[in-house]
Amino acid sequence: MSASVSAPVSSSGNLKIGIVGFGTFAQFLAKAMIKQGHSLRATSRTDYSQLCADLGIAFFSDVAAFLGADNDVIMICTSILSFSQVLKSMPFHSLKQPALFVDVLSVKEHARDTLLRVLPEDSDVLCTHPMFGPESGKHGWRDLNFMYDKVRVREENTCSSFLKIFEIEGCRMLEMSCTKHDELAAKSQFITHTIGRILSEMDIESTPIDTKGFEALVQLRKNTESDSFDLFSGLYVQNRFAKQELKNLELAFEKLKHKLPKRNVEEQEANQ
Ligand code: NAP
């Protein structure tokens, strides 16, 4: 990690945060940031100028003007699949001063490697993964996990002001390497989404005699479907540990099937 230096953030700790990709998750995060008094601006593939005006956010369809808008932090919230292409197309020469680049992608090695490859060397890099979304965080963020990795941080004050947003909301702050995150997330989040998608393919629905366990499965299906398929695809394609976890799931399913007694043998025995 680089040596720290003092920071130019305002004395109140309020940040000017530029958001790239103003989809579902960015809008969800933006509401808490606005509530805390930060000043937001956004750019996105889709025109969100009306929605942004309603929220008091400046919307830039011109990415160069967005980069030139004096941001302390630039938070990238695009899909995992479009992340690299979006970053590569950004005219970084329009930056007026170095900024802290933060990403919130659900895969971390890919985010880290791409940011380090394409950003100007004087930009700081903070990789994060809020381990919750609009559904699980709809009643507040208290005790929800927030993972971060200070990949290249020199302006410590800007970084800690940004992390404070999540601390104030009561998140459990977990500093962890991007690699460790991906290893753990493949075993936990990716498996959760995969099971949710399987239940969705099966079209499970609640019945008049639901057990609590089945209610949880129906809820899992609902939660998984509220995320885009791009997100699920990204969890698989850009996490090098996910492939093995999918194999483990298949193997476990086969093993379980073989553990079950053969039904027709049982029936034959019962009829003897
Ligand atoms: P998503 O489908 O993963 O991403 C949607 C965002 O990506 C939108 O801002 C969209 O822009 C942009 N995008 C997609 N394809 C694009 C392309 N070809 N070119 C430019 N922009 C493109 O849905 P999301 O739930 O909002 O997630 C955003 C990010 O947050 C993802 O990286 C995800 O891993 C991360 N995350 C999500 C959650 C969650 O619960 N949803 C939780 C933690 C982290 P437009 O809206 O302008 O079309």
JSON list of N, CA, C and O in Angstrom, two decimals, residues 33-85:
[
{"chain": "A", "resi": 33, "resn": "MET", "atom": "N", "xyz": [-26.53, 8.22, 0.14]},
{"chain": "A", "resi": 33, "resn": "MET", "atom": "CA", "xyz": [-25.47, 9.24, 0.03]},
{"chain": "A", "resi": 33, "resn": "MET", "atom": "C", "xyz": [-26.06, 10.65, 0.05]},
{"chain": "A", "resi": 33, "resn": "MET", "atom": "O", "xyz": [-25.53, 11.55, 0.68]},
{"chain": "A", "resi": 34, "resn": "ILE", "atom": "N", "xyz": [-27.19, 10.82, -0.62]},
{"chain": "A", "resi": 34, "resn": "ILE", "atom": "CA", "xyz": [-27.86, 12.13, -0.63]},
{"chain": "A", "resi": 34, "resn": "ILE", "atom": "C", "xyz": [-28.33, 12.46, 0.79]},
{"chain": "A", "resi": 34, "resn": "ILE", "atom": "O", "xyz": [-28.12, 13.56, 1.28]},
{"chain": "A", "resi": 35, "resn": "LYS", "atom": "N", "xyz": [-28.93, 11.46, 1.44]},
{"chain": "A", "resi": 35, "resn": "LYS", "atom": "CA", "xyz": [-29.43, 11.65, 2.82]},
{"chain": "A", "resi": 35, "resn": "LYS", "atom": "C", "xyz": [-28.30, 12.12, 3.74]},
{"chain": "A", "resi": 35, "resn": "LYS", "atom": "O", "xyz": [-28.51, 12.95, 4.61]},
{"chain": "A", "resi": 36, "resn": "GLN", "atom": "N", "xyz": [-27.08, 11.62, 3.48]},
{"chain": "A", "resi": 36, "resn": "GLN", "atom": "CA", "xyz": [-25.94, 12.00, 4.34]},
{"chain": "A", "resi": 36, "resn": "GLN", "atom": "C", "xyz": [-25.32, 13.34, 3.94]},
{"chain": "A", "resi": 36, "resn": "GLN", "atom": "O", "xyz": [-24.34, 13.79, 4.53]},
{"chain": "A", "resi": 37, "resn": "GLY", "atom": "N", "xyz": [-25.84, 13.97, 2.89]},
{"chain": "A", "resi": 37, "resn": "GLY", "atom": "CA", "xyz": [-25.37, 15.32, 2.53]},
{"chain": "A", "resi": 37, "resn": "GLY", "atom": "C", "xyz": [-24.27, 15.37, 1.49]},
{"chain": "A", "resi": 37, "resn": "GLY", "atom": "O", "xyz": [-23.67, 16.43, 1.27]},
{"chain": "A", "resi": 38, "resn": "HIS", "atom": "N", "xyz": [-23.97, 14.24, 0.84]},
{"chain": "A", "resi": 38, "resn": "HIS", "atom": "CA", "xyz": [-22.95, 14.27, -0.22]},
{"chain": "A", "resi": 38, "resn": "HIS", "atom": "C", "xyz": [-23.56, 14.84, -1.50]},
{"chain": "A", "resi": 38, "resn": "HIS", "atom": "O", "xyz": [-24.78, 14.76, -1.71]},
{"chain": "A", "resi": 39, "resn": "SER", "atom": "N", "xyz": [-22.70, 15.39, -2.34]},
{"chain": "A", "resi": 39, "resn": "SER", "atom": "CA", "xyz": [-23.18, 16.00, -3.58]},
{"chain": "A", "resi": 39, "resn": "SER", "atom": "C", "xyz": [-22.93, 15.01, -4.73]},
{"chain": "A", "resi": 39, "resn": "SER", "atom": "O", "xyz": [-21.80, 14.58, -4.95]},
{"chain": "A", "resi": 40, "resn": "LEU", "atom": "N", "xyz": [-24.01, 14.63, -5.42]},
{"chain": "A", "resi": 40, "resn": "LEU", "atom": "CA", "xyz": [-23.86, 13.58, -6.44]},
{"chain": "A", "resi": 40, "resn": "LEU", "atom": "C", "xyz": [-24.05, 14.12, -7.85]},
{"chain": "A", "resi": 40, "resn": "LEU", "atom": "O", "xyz": [-24.77, 15.08, -8.07]},
{"chain": "A", "resi": 41, "resn": "ARG", "atom": "N", "xyz": [-23.39, 13.46, -8.77]},
{"chain": "A", "resi": 41, "resn": "ARG", "atom": "CA", "xyz": [-23.59, 13.66, -10.19]},
{"chain": "A", "resi": 41, "resn": "ARG", "atom": "C", "xyz": [-23.47, 12.29, -10.84]},
{"chain": "A", "resi": 41, "resn": "ARG", "atom": "O", "xyz": [-22.87, 11.38, -10.24]},
{"chain": "A", "resi": 42, "resn": "ALA", "atom": "N", "xyz": [-24.07, 12.12, -12.03]},
{"chain": "A", "resi": 42, "resn": "ALA", "atom": "CA", "xyz": [-24.08, 10.77, -12.62]},
{"chain": "A", "resi": 42, "resn": "ALA", "atom": "C", "xyz": [-23.97, 10.83, -14.13]},
{"chain": "A", "resi": 42, "resn": "ALA", "atom": "O", "xyz": [-24.32, 11.83, -14.76]},
{"chain": "A", "resi": 43, "resn": "THR", "atom": "N", "xyz": [-23.47, 9.72, -14.68]},
{"chain": "A", "resi": 43, "resn": "THR", "atom": "CA", "xyz": [-23.51, 9.51, -16.12]},
{"chain": "A", "resi": 43, "resn": "THR", "atom": "C", "xyz": [-23.87, 8.05, -16.35]},
{"chain": "A", "resi": 43, "resn": "THR", "atom": "O", "xyz": [-23.60, 7.20, -15.49]},
{"chain": "A", "resi": 44, "resn": "SER", "atom": "N", "xyz": [-24.53, 7.77, -17.47]},
{"chain": "A", "resi": 44, "resn": "SER", "atom": "CA", "xyz": [-24.96, 6.40, -17.74]},
{"chain": "A", "resi": 44, "resn": "SER", "atom": "C", "xyz": [-25.28, 6.24, -19.21]},
{"chain": "A", "resi": 44, "resn": "SER", "atom": "O", "xyz": [-25.48, 7.23, -19.93]},
{"chain": "A", "resi": 45, "resn": "ARG", "atom": "N", "xyz": [-25.31, 4.99, -19.67]},
{"chain": "A", "resi": 45, "resn": "ARG", "atom": "CA", "xyz": [-25.69, 4.70, -21.05]},
{"chain": "A", "resi": 45, "resn": "ARG", "atom": "C", "xyz": [-27.10, 5.20, -21.33]},
{"chain": "A", "resi": 45, "resn": "ARG", "atom": "O", "xyz": [-27.38, 5.83, -22.35]},
{"chain": "A", "resi": 46, "resn": "THR", "atom": "N", "xyz": [-28.01, 4.94, -20.40]},
{"chain": "A", "resi": 46, "resn": "THR", "atom": "CA", "xyz": [-29.41, 5.38, -20.51]},
{"chain": "A", "resi": 46, "resn": "THR", "atom": "C", "xyz": [-29.53, 6.83, -20.03]},
{"chain": "A", "resi": 46, "resn": "THR", "atom": "O", "xyz": [-28.78, 7.25, -19.15]},
{"chain": "A", "resi": 47, "resn": "ASP", "atom": "N", "xyz": [-30.47, 7.56, -20.59]},
{"chain": "A", "resi": 47, "resn": "ASP", "atom": "CA", "xyz": [-30.68, 8.95, -20.16]},
{"chain": "A", "resi": 47, "resn": "ASP", "atom": "C", "xyz": [-31.52, 8.97, -18.88]},
{"chain": "A", "resi": 47, "resn": "ASP", "atom": "O", "xyz": [-32.71, 8.69, -18.90]},
{"chain": "A", "resi": 48, "resn": "TYR", "atom": "N", "xyz": [-30.86, 9.27, -17.75]},
{"chain": "A", "resi": 48, "resn": "TYR", "atom": "CA", "xyz": [-31.56, 9.35, -16.46]},
{"chain": "A", "resi": 48, "resn": "TYR", "atom": "C", "xyz": [-31.73, 10.80, -16.03]},
{"chain": "A", "resi": 48, "resn": "TYR", "atom": "O", "xyz": [-31.81, 11.08, -14.83]},
{"chain": "A", "resi": 49, "resn": "SER", "atom": "N", "xyz": [-31.77, 11.74, -16.98]},
{"chain": "A", "resi": 49, "resn": "SER", "atom": "CA", "xyz": [-31.78, 13.15, -16.58]},
{"chain": "A", "resi": 49, "resn": "SER", "atom": "C", "xyz": [-33.00, 13.51, -15.75]},
{"chain": "A", "resi": 49, "resn": "SER", "atom": "O", "xyz": [-32.88, 14.25, -14.77]},
{"chain": "A", "resi": 50, "resn": "GLN", "atom": "N", "xyz": [-34.17, 12.94, -16.08]},
{"chain": "A", "resi": 50, "resn": "GLN", "atom": "CA", "xyz": [-35.38, 13.30, -15.32]},
{"chain": "A", "resi": 50, "resn": "GLN", "atom": "C", "xyz": [-35.31, 12.74, -13.90]},
{"chain": "A", "resi": 50, "resn": "GLN", "atom": "O", "xyz": [-35.54, 13.45, -12.92]},
{"chain": "A", "resi": 51, "resn": "LEU", "atom": "N", "xyz": [-34.96, 11.45, -13.82]},
{"chain": "A", "resi": 51, "resn": "LEU", "atom": "CA", "xyz": [-34.84, 10.81, -12.50]},
{"chain": "A", "resi": 51, "resn": "LEU", "atom": "C", "xyz": [-33.81, 11.55, -11.63]},
{"chain": "A", "resi": 51, "resn": "LEU", "atom": "O", "xyz": [-34.03, 11.82, -10.45]},
{"chain": "A", "resi": 52, "resn": "CYS", "atom": "N", "xyz": [-32.68, 11.90, -12.24]},
{"chain": "A", "resi": 52, "resn": "CYS", "atom": "CA", "xyz": [-31.62, 12.61, -11.51]},
{"chain": "A", "resi": 52, "resn": "CYS", "atom": "C", "xyz": [-32.11, 13.98, -11.06]},
{"chain": "A", "resi": 52, "resn": "CYS", "atom": "O", "xyz": [-31.85, 14.38, -9.92]},
{"chain": "A", "resi": 53, "resn": "ALA", "atom": "N", "xyz": [-32.82, 14.68, -11.94]},
{"chain": "A", "resi": 53, "resn": "ALA", "atom": "CA", "xyz": [-33.35, 16.01, -11.56]},
{"chain": "A", "resi": 53, "resn": "ALA", "atom": "C", "xyz": [-34.27, 15.86, -10.35]},
{"chain": "A", "resi": 53, "resn": "ALA", "atom": "O", "xyz": [-34.20, 16.65, -9.40]},
{"chain": "A", "resi": 54, "resn": "ASP", "atom": "N", "xyz": [-35.10, 14.81, -10.34]},
{"chain": "A", "resi": 54, "resn": "ASP", "atom": "CA", "xyz": [-36.01, 14.58, -9.20]},
{"chain": "A", "resi": 54, "resn": "ASP", "atom": "C", "xyz": [-35.24, 14.34, -7.90]},
{"chain": "A", "resi": 54, "resn": "ASP", "atom": "O", "xyz": [-35.70, 14.68, -6.82]},
{"chain": "A", "resi": 55, "resn": "LEU", "atom": "N", "xyz": [-34.04, 13.72, -8.04]},
{"chain": "A", "resi": 55, "resn": "LEU", "atom": "CA", "xyz": [-33.25, 13.40, -6.84]},
{"chain": "A", "resi": 55, "resn": "LEU", "atom": "C", "xyz": [-32.27, 14.52, -6.47]},
{"chain": "A", "resi": 55, "resn": "LEU", "atom": "O", "xyz": [-31.56, 14.42, -5.47]},
{"chain": "A", "resi": 56, "resn": "GLY", "atom": "N", "xyz": [-32.21, 15.56, -7.31]},
{"chain": "A", "resi": 56, "resn": "GLY", "atom": "CA", "xyz": [-31.27, 16.66, -7.05]},
{"chain": "A", "resi": 56, "resn": "GLY", "atom": "C", "xyz": [-29.85, 16.31, -7.45]},
{"chain": "A", "resi": 56, "resn": "GLY", "atom": "O", "xyz": [-28.87, 16.78, -6.86]},
{"chain": "A", "resi": 57, "resn": "ILE", "atom": "N", "xyz": [-29.72, 15.44, -8.48]},
{"chain": "A", "resi": 57, "resn": "ILE", "atom": "CA", "xyz": [-28.39, 15.01, -8.96]},
{"chain": "A", "resi": 57, "resn": "ILE", "atom": "C", "xyz": [-28.18, 15.60, -10.35]},
{"chain": "A", "resi": 57, "resn": "ILE", "atom": "O", "xyz": [-29.11, 15.60, -11.16]},
{"chain": "A", "resi": 58, "resn": "ALA", "atom": "N", "xyz": [-26.96, 16.08, -10.64]},
{"chain": "A", "resi": 58, "resn": "ALA", "atom": "CA", "xyz": [-26.67, 16.55, -11.99]},
{"chain": "A", "resi": 58, "resn": "ALA", "atom": "C", "xyz": [-26.42, 15.34, -12.88]},
{"chain": "A", "resi": 58, "resn": "ALA", "atom": "O", "xyz": [-25.64, 14.45, -12.51]},
{"chain": "A", "resi": 59, "resn": "PHE", "atom": "N", "xyz": [-27.08, 15.28, -14.04]},
{"chain": "A", "resi": 59, "resn": "PHE", "atom": "CA", "xyz": [-26.86, 14.16, -14.96]},
{"chain": "A", "resi": 59, "resn": "PHE", "atom": "C", "xyz": [-26.08, 14.64, -16.18]},
{"chain": "A", "resi": 59, "resn": "PHE", "atom": "O", "xyz": [-26.42, 15.65, -16.79]},
{"chain": "A", "resi": 60, "resn": "PHE", "atom": "N", "xyz": [-25.02, 13.91, -16.52]},
{"chain": "A", "resi": 60, "resn": "PHE", "atom": "CA", "xyz": [-24.18, 14.25, -17.67]},
{"chain": "A", "resi": 60, "resn": "PHE", "atom": "C", "xyz": [-24.31, 13.16, -18.73]},
{"chain": "A", "resi": 60, "resn": "PHE", "atom": "O", "xyz": [-23.97, 12.01, -18.46]},
{"chain": "A", "resi": 61, "resn": "SER", "atom": "N", "xyz": [-24.78, 13.55, -19.94]},
{"chain": "A", "resi": 61, "resn": "SER", "atom": "CA", "xyz": [-24.74, 12.55, -21.01]},
{"chain": "A", "resi": 61, "resn": "SER", "atom": "C", "xyz": [-23.35, 12.56, -21.65]},
{"chain": "A", "resi": 61, "resn": "SER", "atom": "O", "xyz": [-22.95, 11.58, -22.29]},
{"chain": "A", "resi": 62, "resn": "ASP", "atom": "N", "xyz": [-22.60, 13.65, -21.44]},
{"chain": "A", "resi": 62, "resn": "ASP", "atom": "CA", "xyz": [-21.25, 13.77, -21.98]},
{"chain": "A", "resi": 62, "resn": "ASP", "atom": "C", "xyz": [-20.23, 13.32, -20.91]},
{"chain": "A", "resi": 62, "resn": "ASP", "atom": "O", "xyz": [-20.07, 13.97, -19.88]},
{"chain": "A", "resi": 63, "resn": "VAL", "atom": "N", "xyz": [-19.58, 12.19, -21.17]},
{"chain": "A", "resi": 63, "resn": "VAL", "atom": "CA", "xyz": [-18.68, 11.60, -20.17]},
{"chain": "A", "resi": 63, "resn": "VAL", "atom": "C", "xyz": [-17.47, 12.51, -19.90]},
{"chain": "A", "resi": 63, "resn": "VAL", "atom": "O", "xyz": [-16.99, 12.60, -18.76]},
{"chain": "A", "resi": 64, "resn": "ALA", "atom": "N", "xyz": [-16.99, 13.22, -20.92]},
{"chain": "A", "resi": 64, "resn": "ALA", "atom": "CA", "xyz": [-15.84, 14.12, -20.72]},
{"chain": "A", "resi": 64, "resn": "ALA", "atom": "C", "xyz": [-16.22, 15.24, -19.75]},
{"chain": "A", "resi": 64, "resn": "ALA", "atom": "O", "xyz": [-15.45, 15.57, -18.83]},
{"chain": "A", "resi": 65, "resn": "ALA", "atom": "N", "xyz": [-17.42, 15.79, -19.92]},
{"chain": "A", "resi": 65, "resn": "ALA", "atom": "CA", "xyz": [-17.89, 16.86, -19.01]},
{"chain": "A", "resi": 65, "resn": "ALA", "atom": "C", "xyz": [-18.06, 16.30, -17.60]},
{"chain": "A", "resi": 65, "resn": "ALA", "atom": "O", "xyz": [-17.73, 16.95, -16.61]},
{"chain": "A", "resi": 66, "resn": "PHE", "atom": "N", "xyz": [-18.53, 15.06, -17.51]},
{"chain": "A", "resi": 66, "resn": "PHE", "atom": "CA", "xyz": [-18.70, 14.39, -16.20]},
{"chain": "A", "resi": 66, "resn": "PHE", "atom": "C", "xyz": [-17.33, 14.26, -15.51]},
{"chain": "A", "resi": 66, "resn": "PHE", "atom": "O", "xyz": [-17.19, 14.60, -14.33]},
{"chain": "A", "resi": 67, "resn": "LEU", "atom": "N", "xyz": [-16.33, 13.81, -16.25]},
{"chain": "A", "resi": 67, "resn": "LEU", "atom": "CA", "xyz": [-15.00, 13.63, -15.65]},
{"chain": "A", "resi": 67, "resn": "LEU", "atom": "C", "xyz": [-14.38, 14.96, -15.25]},
{"chain": "A", "resi": 67, "resn": "LEU", "atom": "O", "xyz": [-13.60, 15.04, -14.31]},
{"chain": "A", "resi": 68, "resn": "GLY", "atom": "N", "xyz": [-14.76, 16.02, -15.99]},
{"chain": "A", "resi": 68, "resn": "GLY", "atom": "CA", "xyz": [-14.19, 17.34, -15.69]},
{"chain": "A", "resi": 68, "resn": "GLY", "atom": "C", "xyz": [-14.93, 18.05, -14.57]},
{"chain": "A", "resi": 68, "resn": "GLY", "atom": "O", "xyz": [-14.61, 19.20, -14.25]},
{"chain": "A", "resi": 69, "resn": "ALA", "atom": "N", "xyz": [-15.91, 17.38, -13.94]},
{"chain": "A", "resi": 69, "resn": "ALA", "atom": "CA", "xyz": [-16.80, 18.06, -12.99]},
{"chain": "A", "resi": 69, "resn": "ALA", "atom": "C", "xyz": [-16.31, 18.02, -11.54]},
{"chain": "A", "resi": 69, "resn": "ALA", "atom": "O", "xyz": [-17.13, 17.98, -10.63]},
{"chain": "A", "resi": 70, "resn": "ASP", "atom": "N", "xyz": [-15.01, 18.01, -11.34]},
{"chain": "A", "resi": 70, "resn": "ASP", "atom": "CA", "xyz": [-14.46, 18.20, -10.00]},
{"chain": "A", "resi": 70, "resn": "ASP", "atom": "C", "xyz": [-14.97, 17.16, -8.99]},
{"chain": "A", "resi": 70, "resn": "ASP", "atom": "O", "xyz": [-15.51, 17.51, -7.93]},
{"chain": "A", "resi": 71, "resn": "ASN", "atom": "N", "xyz": [-14.83, 15.88, -9.33]},
{"chain": "A", "resi": 71, "resn": "ASN", "atom": "CA", "xyz": [-15.29, 14.82, -8.43]},
{"chain": "A", "resi": 71, "resn": "ASN", "atom": "C", "xyz": [-14.19, 14.42, -7.44]},
{"chain": "A", "resi": 71, "resn": "ASN", "atom": "O", "xyz": [-13.04, 14.24, -7.85]},
{"chain": "A", "resi": 72, "resn": "ASP", "atom": "N", "xyz": [-14.55, 14.25, -6.16]},
{"chain": "A", "resi": 72, "resn": "ASP", "atom": "CA", "xyz": [-13.59, 13.67, -5.21]},
{"chain": "A", "resi": 72, "resn": "ASP", "atom": "C", "xyz": [-13.50, 12.16, -5.45]},
{"chain": "A", "resi": 72, "resn": "ASP", "atom": "O", "xyz": [-12.44, 11.56, -5.36]},
{"chain": "A", "resi": 73, "resn": "VAL", "atom": "N", "xyz": [-14.68, 11.60, -5.70]},
{"chain": "A", "resi": 73, "resn": "VAL", "atom": "CA", "xyz": [-14.79, 10.14, -5.86]},
{"chain": "A", "resi": 73, "resn": "VAL", "atom": "C", "xyz": [-15.53, 9.85, -7.16]},
{"chain": "A", "resi": 73, "resn": "VAL", "atom": "O", "xyz": [-16.51, 10.52, -7.48]},
{"chain": "A", "resi": 74, "resn": "ILE", "atom": "N", "xyz": [-15.06, 8.86, -7.90]},
{"chain": "A", "resi": 74, "resn": "ILE", "atom": "CA", "xyz": [-15.83, 8.38, -9.06]},
{"chain": "A", "resi": 74, "resn": "ILE", "atom": "C", "xyz": [-16.17, 6.92, -8.77]},
{"chain": "A", "resi": 74, "resn": "ILE", "atom": "O", "xyz": [-15.28, 6.08, -8.62]},
{"chain": "A", "resi": 75, "resn": "MET", "atom": "N", "xyz": [-17.46, 6.67, -8.62]},
{"chain": "A", "resi": 75, "resn": "MET", "atom": "CA", "xyz": [-17.92, 5.33, -8.21]},
{"chain": "A", "resi": 75, "resn": "MET", "atom": "C", "xyz": [-18.52, 4.62, -9.43]},
{"chain": "A", "resi": 75, "resn": "MET", "atom": "O", "xyz": [-19.51, 5.08, -9.99]},
{"chain": "A", "resi": 76, "resn": "ILE", "atom": "N", "xyz": [-17.91, 3.51, -9.79]},
{"chain": "A", "resi": 76, "resn": "ILE", "atom": "CA", "xyz": [-18.37, 2.78, -10.97]},
{"chain": "A", "resi": 76, "resn": "ILE", "atom": "C", "xyz": [-19.38, 1.71, -10.56]},
{"chain": "A", "resi": 76, "resn": "ILE", "atom": "O", "xyz": [-19.04, 0.80, -9.79]},
{"chain": "A", "resi": 77, "resn": "CYS", "atom": "N", "xyz": [-20.58, 1.82, -11.11]},
{"chain": "A", "resi": 77, "resn": "CYS", "atom": "CA", "xyz": [-21.68, 0.90, -10.75]},
{"chain": "A", "resi": 77, "resn": "CYS", "atom": "C", "xyz": [-22.25, 0.20, -11.98]},
{"chain": "A", "resi": 77, "resn": "CYS", "atom": "O", "xyz": [-23.44, -0.16, -11.99]},
{"chain": "A", "resi": 78, "resn": "THR", "atom": "N", "xyz": [-21.46, 0.04, -13.03]},
{"chain": "A", "resi": 78, "resn": "THR", "atom": "CA", "xyz": [-21.96, -0.63, -14.22]},
{"chain": "A", "resi": 78, "resn": "THR", "atom": "C", "xyz": [-22.05, -2.14, -13.97]},
{"chain": "A", "resi": 78, "resn": "THR", "atom": "O", "xyz": [-21.54, -2.64, -12.96]},
{"chain": "A", "resi": 79, "resn": "SER", "atom": "N", "xyz": [-22.67, -2.85, -14.92]},
{"chain": "A", "resi": 79, "resn": "SER", "atom": "CA", "xyz": [-22.71, -4.31, -14.80]},
{"chain": "A", "resi": 79, "resn": "SER", "atom": "C", "xyz": [-21.29, -4.85, -14.88]},
{"chain": "A", "resi": 79, "resn": "SER", "atom": "O", "xyz": [-20.39, -4.20, -15.43]},
{"chain": "A", "resi": 80, "resn": "ILE", "atom": "N", "xyz": [-21.12, -6.06, -14.35]},
{"chain": "A", "resi": 80, "resn": "ILE", "atom": "CA", "xyz": [-19.80, -6.71, -14.39]},
{"chain": "A", "resi": 80, "resn": "ILE", "atom": "C", "xyz": [-19.38, -6.90, -15.85]},
{"chain": "A", "resi": 80, "resn": "ILE", "atom": "O", "xyz": [-18.23, -6.65, -16.23]},
{"chain": "A", "resi": 81, "resn": "LEU", "atom": "N", "xyz": [-20.35, -7.32, -16.68]},
{"chain": "A", "resi": 81, "resn": "LEU", "atom": "CA", "xyz": [-20.02, -7.65, -18.06]},
{"chain": "A", "resi": 81, "resn": "LEU", "atom": "C", "xyz": [-19.59, -6.43, -18.89]},
{"chain": "A", "resi": 81, "resn": "LEU", "atom": "O", "xyz": [-18.81, -6.55, -19.82]},
{"chain": "A", "resi": 82, "resn": "SER", "atom": "N", "xyz": [-20.12, -5.24, -18.55]},
{"chain": "A", "resi": 82, "resn": "SER", "atom": "CA", "xyz": [-19.79, -4.04, -19.35]},
{"chain": "A", "resi": 82, "resn": "SER", "atom": "C", "xyz": [-18.66, -3.21, -18.75]},
{"chain": "A", "resi": 82, "resn": "SER", "atom": "O", "xyz": [-18.20, -2.25, -19.37]},
{"chain": "A", "resi": 83, "resn": "PHE", "atom": "N", "xyz": [-18.22, -3.57, -17.56]},
{"chain": "A", "resi": 83, "resn": "PHE", "atom": "CA", "xyz": [-17.26, -2.76, -16.79]},
{"chain": "A", "resi": 83, "resn": "PHE", "atom": "C", "xyz": [-16.00, -2.39, -17.59]},
{"chain": "A", "resi": 83, "resn": "PHE", "atom": "O", "xyz": [-15.63, -1.22, -17.71]},
{"chain": "A", "resi": 84, "resn": "SER", "atom": "N", "xyz": [-15.37, -3.40, -18.14]},
{"chain": "A", "resi": 84, "resn": "SER", "atom": "CA", "xyz": [-14.10, -3.18, -18.83]},
{"chain": "A", "resi": 84, "resn": "SER", "atom": "C", "xyz": [-14.30, -2.27, -20.05]},
{"chain": "A", "resi": 84, "resn": "SER", "atom": "O", "xyz": [-13.56, -1.30, -20.25]},
{"chain": "A", "resi": 85, "resn": "GLN", "atom": "N", "xyz": [-15.35, -2.55, -20.82]},
{"chain": "A", "resi": 85, "resn": "GLN", "atom": "CA", "xyz": [-15.62, -1.76, -22.03]},
{"chain": "A", "resi": 85, "resn": "GLN", "atom": "C", "xyz": [-15.97, -0.31, -21.67]},
{"chain": "A", "resi": 85, "resn": "GLN", "atom": "O", "xyz": [-15.50, 0.63, -22.31]}
]
